[in-house]
Short mmCIF file of C-alpha atoms and ligand atoms in Angstrom, two decimals:
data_model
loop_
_atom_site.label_atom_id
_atom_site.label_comp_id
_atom_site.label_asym_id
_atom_site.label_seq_id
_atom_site.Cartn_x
_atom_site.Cartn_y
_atom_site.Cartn_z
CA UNK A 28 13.98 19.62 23.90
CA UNK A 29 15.38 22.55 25.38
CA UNK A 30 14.17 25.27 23.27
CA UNK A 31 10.35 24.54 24.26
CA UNK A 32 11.33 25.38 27.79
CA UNK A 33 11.31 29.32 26.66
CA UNK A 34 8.18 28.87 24.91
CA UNK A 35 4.79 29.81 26.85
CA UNK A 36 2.91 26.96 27.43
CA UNK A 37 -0.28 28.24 25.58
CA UNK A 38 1.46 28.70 22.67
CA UNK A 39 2.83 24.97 22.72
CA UNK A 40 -0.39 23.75 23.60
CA UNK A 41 -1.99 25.27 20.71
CA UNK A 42 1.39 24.65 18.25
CA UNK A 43 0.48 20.89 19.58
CA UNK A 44 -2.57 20.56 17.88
CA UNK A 45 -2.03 22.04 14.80
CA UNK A 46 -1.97 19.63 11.95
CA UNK A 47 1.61 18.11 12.34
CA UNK A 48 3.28 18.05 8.80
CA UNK A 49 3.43 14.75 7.12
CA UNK A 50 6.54 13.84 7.69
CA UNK A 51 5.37 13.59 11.48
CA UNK A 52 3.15 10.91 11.11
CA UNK A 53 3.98 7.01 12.22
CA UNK A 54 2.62 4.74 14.47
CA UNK A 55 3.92 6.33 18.12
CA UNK A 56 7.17 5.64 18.89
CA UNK A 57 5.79 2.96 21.72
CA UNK A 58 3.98 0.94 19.06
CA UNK A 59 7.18 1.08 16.80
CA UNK A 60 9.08 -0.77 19.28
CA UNK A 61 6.13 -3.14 20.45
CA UNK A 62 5.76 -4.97 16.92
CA UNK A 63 9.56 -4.97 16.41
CA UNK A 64 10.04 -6.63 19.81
CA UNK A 65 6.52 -9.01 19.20
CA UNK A 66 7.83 -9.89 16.08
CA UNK A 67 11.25 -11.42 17.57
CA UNK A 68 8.94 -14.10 19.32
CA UNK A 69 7.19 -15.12 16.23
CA UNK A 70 10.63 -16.54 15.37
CA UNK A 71 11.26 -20.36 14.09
CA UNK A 72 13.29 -22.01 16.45
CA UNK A 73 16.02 -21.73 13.87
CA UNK A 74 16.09 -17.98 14.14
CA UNK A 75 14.82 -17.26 17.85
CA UNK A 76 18.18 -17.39 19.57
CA UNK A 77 19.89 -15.09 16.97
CA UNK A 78 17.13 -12.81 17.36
CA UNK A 79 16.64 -12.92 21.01
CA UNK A 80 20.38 -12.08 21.47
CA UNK A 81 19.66 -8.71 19.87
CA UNK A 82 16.26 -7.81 21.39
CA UNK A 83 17.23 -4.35 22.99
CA UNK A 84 18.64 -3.64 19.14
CA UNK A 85 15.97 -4.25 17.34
CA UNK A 86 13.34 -2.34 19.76
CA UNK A 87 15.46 0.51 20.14
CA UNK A 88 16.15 0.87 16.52
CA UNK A 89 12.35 0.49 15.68
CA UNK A 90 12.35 4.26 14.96
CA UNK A 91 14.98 5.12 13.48
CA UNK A 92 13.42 5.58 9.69
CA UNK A 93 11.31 8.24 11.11
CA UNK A 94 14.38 10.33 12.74
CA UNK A 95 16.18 10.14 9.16
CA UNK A 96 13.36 11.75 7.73
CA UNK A 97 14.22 14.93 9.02
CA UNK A 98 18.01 14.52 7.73
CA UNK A 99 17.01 12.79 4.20
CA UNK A 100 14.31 14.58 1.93
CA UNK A 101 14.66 10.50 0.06
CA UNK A 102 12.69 8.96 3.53
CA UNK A 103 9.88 10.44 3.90
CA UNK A 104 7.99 8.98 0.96
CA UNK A 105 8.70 5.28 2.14
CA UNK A 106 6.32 5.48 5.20
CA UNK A 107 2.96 6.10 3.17
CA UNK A 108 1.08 5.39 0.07
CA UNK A 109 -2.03 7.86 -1.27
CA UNK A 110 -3.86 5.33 -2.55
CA UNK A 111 -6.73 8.00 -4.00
CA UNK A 112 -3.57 9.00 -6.46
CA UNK A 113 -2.21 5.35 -7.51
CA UNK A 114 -6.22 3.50 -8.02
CA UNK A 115 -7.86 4.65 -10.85
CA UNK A 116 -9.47 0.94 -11.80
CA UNK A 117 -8.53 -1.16 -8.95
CA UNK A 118 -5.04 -1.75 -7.19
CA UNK A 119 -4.68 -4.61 -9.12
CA UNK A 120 -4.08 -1.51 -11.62
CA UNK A 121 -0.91 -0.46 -9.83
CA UNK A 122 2.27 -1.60 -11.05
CA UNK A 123 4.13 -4.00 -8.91
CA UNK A 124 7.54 -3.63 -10.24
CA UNK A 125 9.44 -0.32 -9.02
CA UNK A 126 10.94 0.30 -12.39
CA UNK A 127 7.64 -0.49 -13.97
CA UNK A 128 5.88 2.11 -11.33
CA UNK A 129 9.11 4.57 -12.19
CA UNK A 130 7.67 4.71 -15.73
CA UNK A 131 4.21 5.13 -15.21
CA UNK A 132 4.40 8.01 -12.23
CA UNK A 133 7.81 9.51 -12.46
CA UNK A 134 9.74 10.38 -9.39
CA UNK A 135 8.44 13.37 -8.58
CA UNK A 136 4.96 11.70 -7.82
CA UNK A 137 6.37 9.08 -6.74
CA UNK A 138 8.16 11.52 -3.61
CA UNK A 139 4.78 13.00 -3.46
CA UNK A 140 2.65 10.34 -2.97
CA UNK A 141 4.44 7.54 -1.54
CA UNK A 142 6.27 4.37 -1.80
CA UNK A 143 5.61 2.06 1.08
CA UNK A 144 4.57 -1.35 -0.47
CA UNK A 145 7.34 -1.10 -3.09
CA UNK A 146 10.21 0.29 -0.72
CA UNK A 147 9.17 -3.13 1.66
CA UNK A 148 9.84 -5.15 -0.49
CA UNK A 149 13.35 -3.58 -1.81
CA UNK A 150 13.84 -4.20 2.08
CA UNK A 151 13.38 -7.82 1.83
CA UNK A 152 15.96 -7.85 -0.79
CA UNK A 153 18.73 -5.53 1.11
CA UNK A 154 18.01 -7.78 3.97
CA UNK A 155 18.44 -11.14 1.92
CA UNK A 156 21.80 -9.95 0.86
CA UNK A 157 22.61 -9.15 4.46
CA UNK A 158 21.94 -12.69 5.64
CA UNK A 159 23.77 -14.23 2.19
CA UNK A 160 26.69 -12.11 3.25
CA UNK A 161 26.05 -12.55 7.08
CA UNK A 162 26.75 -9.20 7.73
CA UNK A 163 25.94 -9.00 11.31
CA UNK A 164 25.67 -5.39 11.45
CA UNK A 165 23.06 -4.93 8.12
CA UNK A 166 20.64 -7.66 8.92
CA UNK A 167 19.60 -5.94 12.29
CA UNK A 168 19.58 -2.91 10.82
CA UNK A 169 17.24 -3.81 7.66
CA UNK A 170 15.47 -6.38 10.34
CA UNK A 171 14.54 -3.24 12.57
CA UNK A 172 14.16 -0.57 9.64
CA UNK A 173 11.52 -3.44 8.02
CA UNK A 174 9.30 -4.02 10.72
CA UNK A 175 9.18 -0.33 10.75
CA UNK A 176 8.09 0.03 7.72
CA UNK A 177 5.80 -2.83 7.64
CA UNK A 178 4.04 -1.54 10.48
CA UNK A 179 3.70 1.75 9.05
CA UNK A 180 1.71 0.02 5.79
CA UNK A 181 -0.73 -1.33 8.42
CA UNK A 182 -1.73 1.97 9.57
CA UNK A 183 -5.03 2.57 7.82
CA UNK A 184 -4.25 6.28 7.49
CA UNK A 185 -0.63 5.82 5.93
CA UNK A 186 -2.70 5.00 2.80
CA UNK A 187 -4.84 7.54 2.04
CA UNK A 188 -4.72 11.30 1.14
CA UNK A 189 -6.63 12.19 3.84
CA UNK A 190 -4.11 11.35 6.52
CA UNK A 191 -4.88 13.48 9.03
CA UNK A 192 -8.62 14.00 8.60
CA UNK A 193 -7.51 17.21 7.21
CA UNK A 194 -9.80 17.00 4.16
CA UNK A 195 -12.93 15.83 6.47
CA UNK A 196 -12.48 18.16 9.73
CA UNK A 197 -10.95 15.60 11.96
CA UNK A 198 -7.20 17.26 12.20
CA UNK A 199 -5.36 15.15 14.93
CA UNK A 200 -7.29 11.87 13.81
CA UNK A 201 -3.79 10.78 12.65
CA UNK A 202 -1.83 10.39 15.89
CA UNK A 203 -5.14 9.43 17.81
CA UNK A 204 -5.44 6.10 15.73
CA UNK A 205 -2.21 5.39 15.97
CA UNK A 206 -0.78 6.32 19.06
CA UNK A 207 -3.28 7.30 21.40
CA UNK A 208 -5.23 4.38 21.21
CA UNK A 209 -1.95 2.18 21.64
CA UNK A 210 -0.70 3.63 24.56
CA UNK A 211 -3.74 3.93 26.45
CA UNK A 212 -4.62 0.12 25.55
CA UNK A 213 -1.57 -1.82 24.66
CA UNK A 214 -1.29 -3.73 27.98
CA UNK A 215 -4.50 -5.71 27.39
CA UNK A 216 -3.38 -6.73 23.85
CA UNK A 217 -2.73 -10.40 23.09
CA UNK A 218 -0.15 -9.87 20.29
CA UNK A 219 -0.52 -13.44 19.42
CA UNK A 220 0.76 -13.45 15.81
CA UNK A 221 1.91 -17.34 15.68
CA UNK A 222 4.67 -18.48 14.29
CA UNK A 223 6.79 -16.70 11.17
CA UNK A 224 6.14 -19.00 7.75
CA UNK A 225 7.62 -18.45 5.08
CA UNK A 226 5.73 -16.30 2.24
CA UNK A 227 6.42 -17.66 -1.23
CA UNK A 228 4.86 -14.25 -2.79
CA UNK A 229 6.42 -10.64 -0.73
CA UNK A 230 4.67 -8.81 -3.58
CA UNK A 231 1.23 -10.11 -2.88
CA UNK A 232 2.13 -10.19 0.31
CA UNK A 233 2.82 -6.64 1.08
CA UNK A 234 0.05 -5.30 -1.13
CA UNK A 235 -2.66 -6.58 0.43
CA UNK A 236 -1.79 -5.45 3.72
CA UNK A 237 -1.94 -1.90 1.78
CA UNK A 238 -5.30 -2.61 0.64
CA UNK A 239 -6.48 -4.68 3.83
CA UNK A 240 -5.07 -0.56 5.48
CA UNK A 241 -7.00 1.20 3.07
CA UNK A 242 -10.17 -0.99 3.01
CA UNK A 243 -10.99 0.29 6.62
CA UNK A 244 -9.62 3.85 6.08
CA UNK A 245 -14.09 4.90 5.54
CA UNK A 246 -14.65 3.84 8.94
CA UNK A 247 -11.69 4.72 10.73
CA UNK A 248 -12.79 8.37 9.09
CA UNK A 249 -16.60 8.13 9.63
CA UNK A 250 -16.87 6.33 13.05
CA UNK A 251 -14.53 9.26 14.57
CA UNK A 252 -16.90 11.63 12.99
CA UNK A 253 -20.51 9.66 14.23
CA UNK A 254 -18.99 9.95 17.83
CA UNK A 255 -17.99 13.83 17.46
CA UNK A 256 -21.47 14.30 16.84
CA UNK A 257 -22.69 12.16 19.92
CA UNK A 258 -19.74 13.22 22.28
CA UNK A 259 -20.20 16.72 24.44
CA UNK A 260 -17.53 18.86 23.16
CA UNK A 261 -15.81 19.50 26.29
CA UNK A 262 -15.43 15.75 27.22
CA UNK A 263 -13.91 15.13 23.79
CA UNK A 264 -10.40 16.40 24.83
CA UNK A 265 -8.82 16.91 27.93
CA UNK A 266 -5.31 18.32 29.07
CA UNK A 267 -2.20 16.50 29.92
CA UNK A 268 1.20 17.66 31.15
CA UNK A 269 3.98 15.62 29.94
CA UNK A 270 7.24 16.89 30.70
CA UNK A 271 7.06 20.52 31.04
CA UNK A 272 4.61 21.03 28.32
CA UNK A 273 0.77 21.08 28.81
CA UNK A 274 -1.17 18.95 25.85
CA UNK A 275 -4.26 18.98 24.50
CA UNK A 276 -5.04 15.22 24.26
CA UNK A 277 -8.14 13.68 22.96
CA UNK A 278 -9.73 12.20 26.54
CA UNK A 279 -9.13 9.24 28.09
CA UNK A 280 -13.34 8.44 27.74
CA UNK A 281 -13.77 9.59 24.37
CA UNK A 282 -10.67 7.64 23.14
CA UNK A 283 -12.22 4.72 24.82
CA UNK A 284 -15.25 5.11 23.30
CA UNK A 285 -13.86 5.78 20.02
CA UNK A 286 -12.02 2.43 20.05
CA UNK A 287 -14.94 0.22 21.05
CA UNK A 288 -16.46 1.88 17.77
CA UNK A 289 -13.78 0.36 16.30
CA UNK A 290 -13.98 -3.01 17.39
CA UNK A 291 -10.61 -4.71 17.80
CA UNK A 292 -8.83 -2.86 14.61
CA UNK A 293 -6.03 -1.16 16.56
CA UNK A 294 -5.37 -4.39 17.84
CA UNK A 295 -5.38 -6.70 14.93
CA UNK A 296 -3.58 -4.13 12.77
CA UNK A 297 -0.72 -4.32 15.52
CA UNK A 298 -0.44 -7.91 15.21
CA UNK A 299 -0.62 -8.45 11.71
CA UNK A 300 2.20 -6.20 11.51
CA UNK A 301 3.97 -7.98 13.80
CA UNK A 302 3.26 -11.13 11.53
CA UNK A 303 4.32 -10.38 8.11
CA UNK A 304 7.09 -8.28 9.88
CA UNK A 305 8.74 -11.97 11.64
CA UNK A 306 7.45 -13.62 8.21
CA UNK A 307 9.68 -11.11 6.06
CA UNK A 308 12.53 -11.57 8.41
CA UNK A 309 12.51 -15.39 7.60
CA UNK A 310 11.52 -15.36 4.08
CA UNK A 311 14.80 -13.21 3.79
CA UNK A 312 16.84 -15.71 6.02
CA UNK A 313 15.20 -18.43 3.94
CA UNK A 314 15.67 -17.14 0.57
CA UNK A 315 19.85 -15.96 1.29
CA UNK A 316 20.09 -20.32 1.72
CA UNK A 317 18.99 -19.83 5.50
CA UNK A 318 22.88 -19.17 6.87
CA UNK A 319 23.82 -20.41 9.97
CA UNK A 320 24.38 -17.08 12.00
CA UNK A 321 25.38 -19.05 15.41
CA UNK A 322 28.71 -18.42 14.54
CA UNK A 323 28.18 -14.60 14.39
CA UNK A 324 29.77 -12.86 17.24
CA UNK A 325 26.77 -11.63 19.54
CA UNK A 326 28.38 -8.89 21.40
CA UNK A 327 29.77 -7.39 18.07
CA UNK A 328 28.85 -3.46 18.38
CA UNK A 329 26.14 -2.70 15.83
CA UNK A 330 25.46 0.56 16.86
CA UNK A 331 27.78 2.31 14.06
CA UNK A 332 25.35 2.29 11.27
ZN1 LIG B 430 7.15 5.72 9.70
#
């Protein structure tokens, strides 16, 4: 952007690090597009050639619910859930109904906390009418915007309060889980999510990839914490220049050893997203009476939404 070229670079540097506000936070871009485009090849054979056809779409659009956030105040509830606000009991607790949830919490909490598992699922249902109506144009754009937002309910800190360490003196913890880690590691990933079946429950579904998120939220938290305290403080970040702007970056070595501390839960949150994401996309195709979109014109622009 041009108006960081007049900046000093210290000041961006330091601007860089500060917490980011929340609207800011999603798996990186890169990820975005990696599960949207992974997802395409978990595909029955039914579907594969329709969604093949609009590969470059459905990648490139992968972001696009972030970038409205900064145009509609409505978006950026949909990309997290606090679950410290909505458990009191258990989530079984949590209403799974939105007007049921309406009741309880009211809108304004609601905004404030987030929406994610019950915004998913109203996906499912925009994108079922899509396919009944085989409306070329809305099924790849509620295809992309869902695996967006399915991806975003796998990220173990898109469910809790704490999102950015803030509360625990890890600020930056946020973008380090989920896009550090990615980019630095994504070429040795298997992304072998199997084949898309079809999910007789989205409810259940989609919930319990909230809880499976928030379930390891403690050690993504206190596993980045035991390794501050083990790590020399000046090999915990380094500097990197990308574009004209010099970054403060967590280091190569102690992002590596951060996630061997974490096993393989980068990894298998990025394919489990890319599972229920292709399993949503055919429960919806199933569910609209599985429409026979051969006869949709392929090279139809889609780009006007
Ligand atoms: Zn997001």
């Amino acid at each position: 952007m041009n108006y960081r070229q007049s900046i000093p670079l210290r000041l961006i540097a330091l601007f860089l690090f500060l917490p980011p506000p929340r609207e800011a936070h999603s798996w990186g871009f890169f990820a975005h597009k990696r599960i949207n485009e992974m997802a395409v090849f978990t595909m029955p054979p039914s579907l594969i050639g329709f969604y093949k056809q609009h590969l470059t779409y459905l990648v490139s659009h992968a972001t696009d619910a972030d970038k409205r956030r900064y145009a509609d105040p409505e978006e950026s509830c949909r990309h997290f859930f606090d679950s410290e606000f909505y458990v009191t009991q258990s989530f079984d607790s949590i209403p799974r109904r939105w007007t049921d949830a309406l009741n309880r919490y009211g809108k304004d909490s609601l905004r404030a906390h987030g929406i994610v598992p019950w915004y998913i699922e109203r996906m499912v249902h925009r994108l079922e009418k899509a396919f009944r109506e085989e409306n070329q144009a809305l099924i790849l754009h509620y295809s992309a915007d869902l695996g967006h937002y399915v991806a975003d309910a796998h990220v173990p800190l898109h469910t809790t309060r704490n999102y950015n360490g803030q509360l625990t003196n890890q600020t930056g913890i946020h973008a380090f889980w989920e896009s550090r880690i990615p980019e630095l590691n994504a070429e040795s990933y298997d992304y072998f999510a199997g084949r898309a079946t079809y999910i007789e429950n989205v409810s259940k579904a989609v919930w319990s990839a909230v809880v499976a998120s928030y379930q390891v939220v403690d050690s993504v938290l206190c596993l980045e914490a035991d390794l501050t305290q083990r790590f020399a403080p000046g090999l915990k970040y380094s500097y990197e220049t990308r574009g004209t702007v010099l970054q403060r970056v967590y280091s190569e070595s102690y992002t590596e050893a951060y996630n061997k501390s974490l096993g393989d839960m980068v990894e298998r949150r990025m394919i489990q997203s890319i599972r229920l994401t292709g399993c949503l996309w055919f429960t919806a195709w199933v569910n609209a009476g599985q429409p026979d979109l051969s006869k949709l014109d392929a090279t139809q622009a889609v780009d006007s939404l």
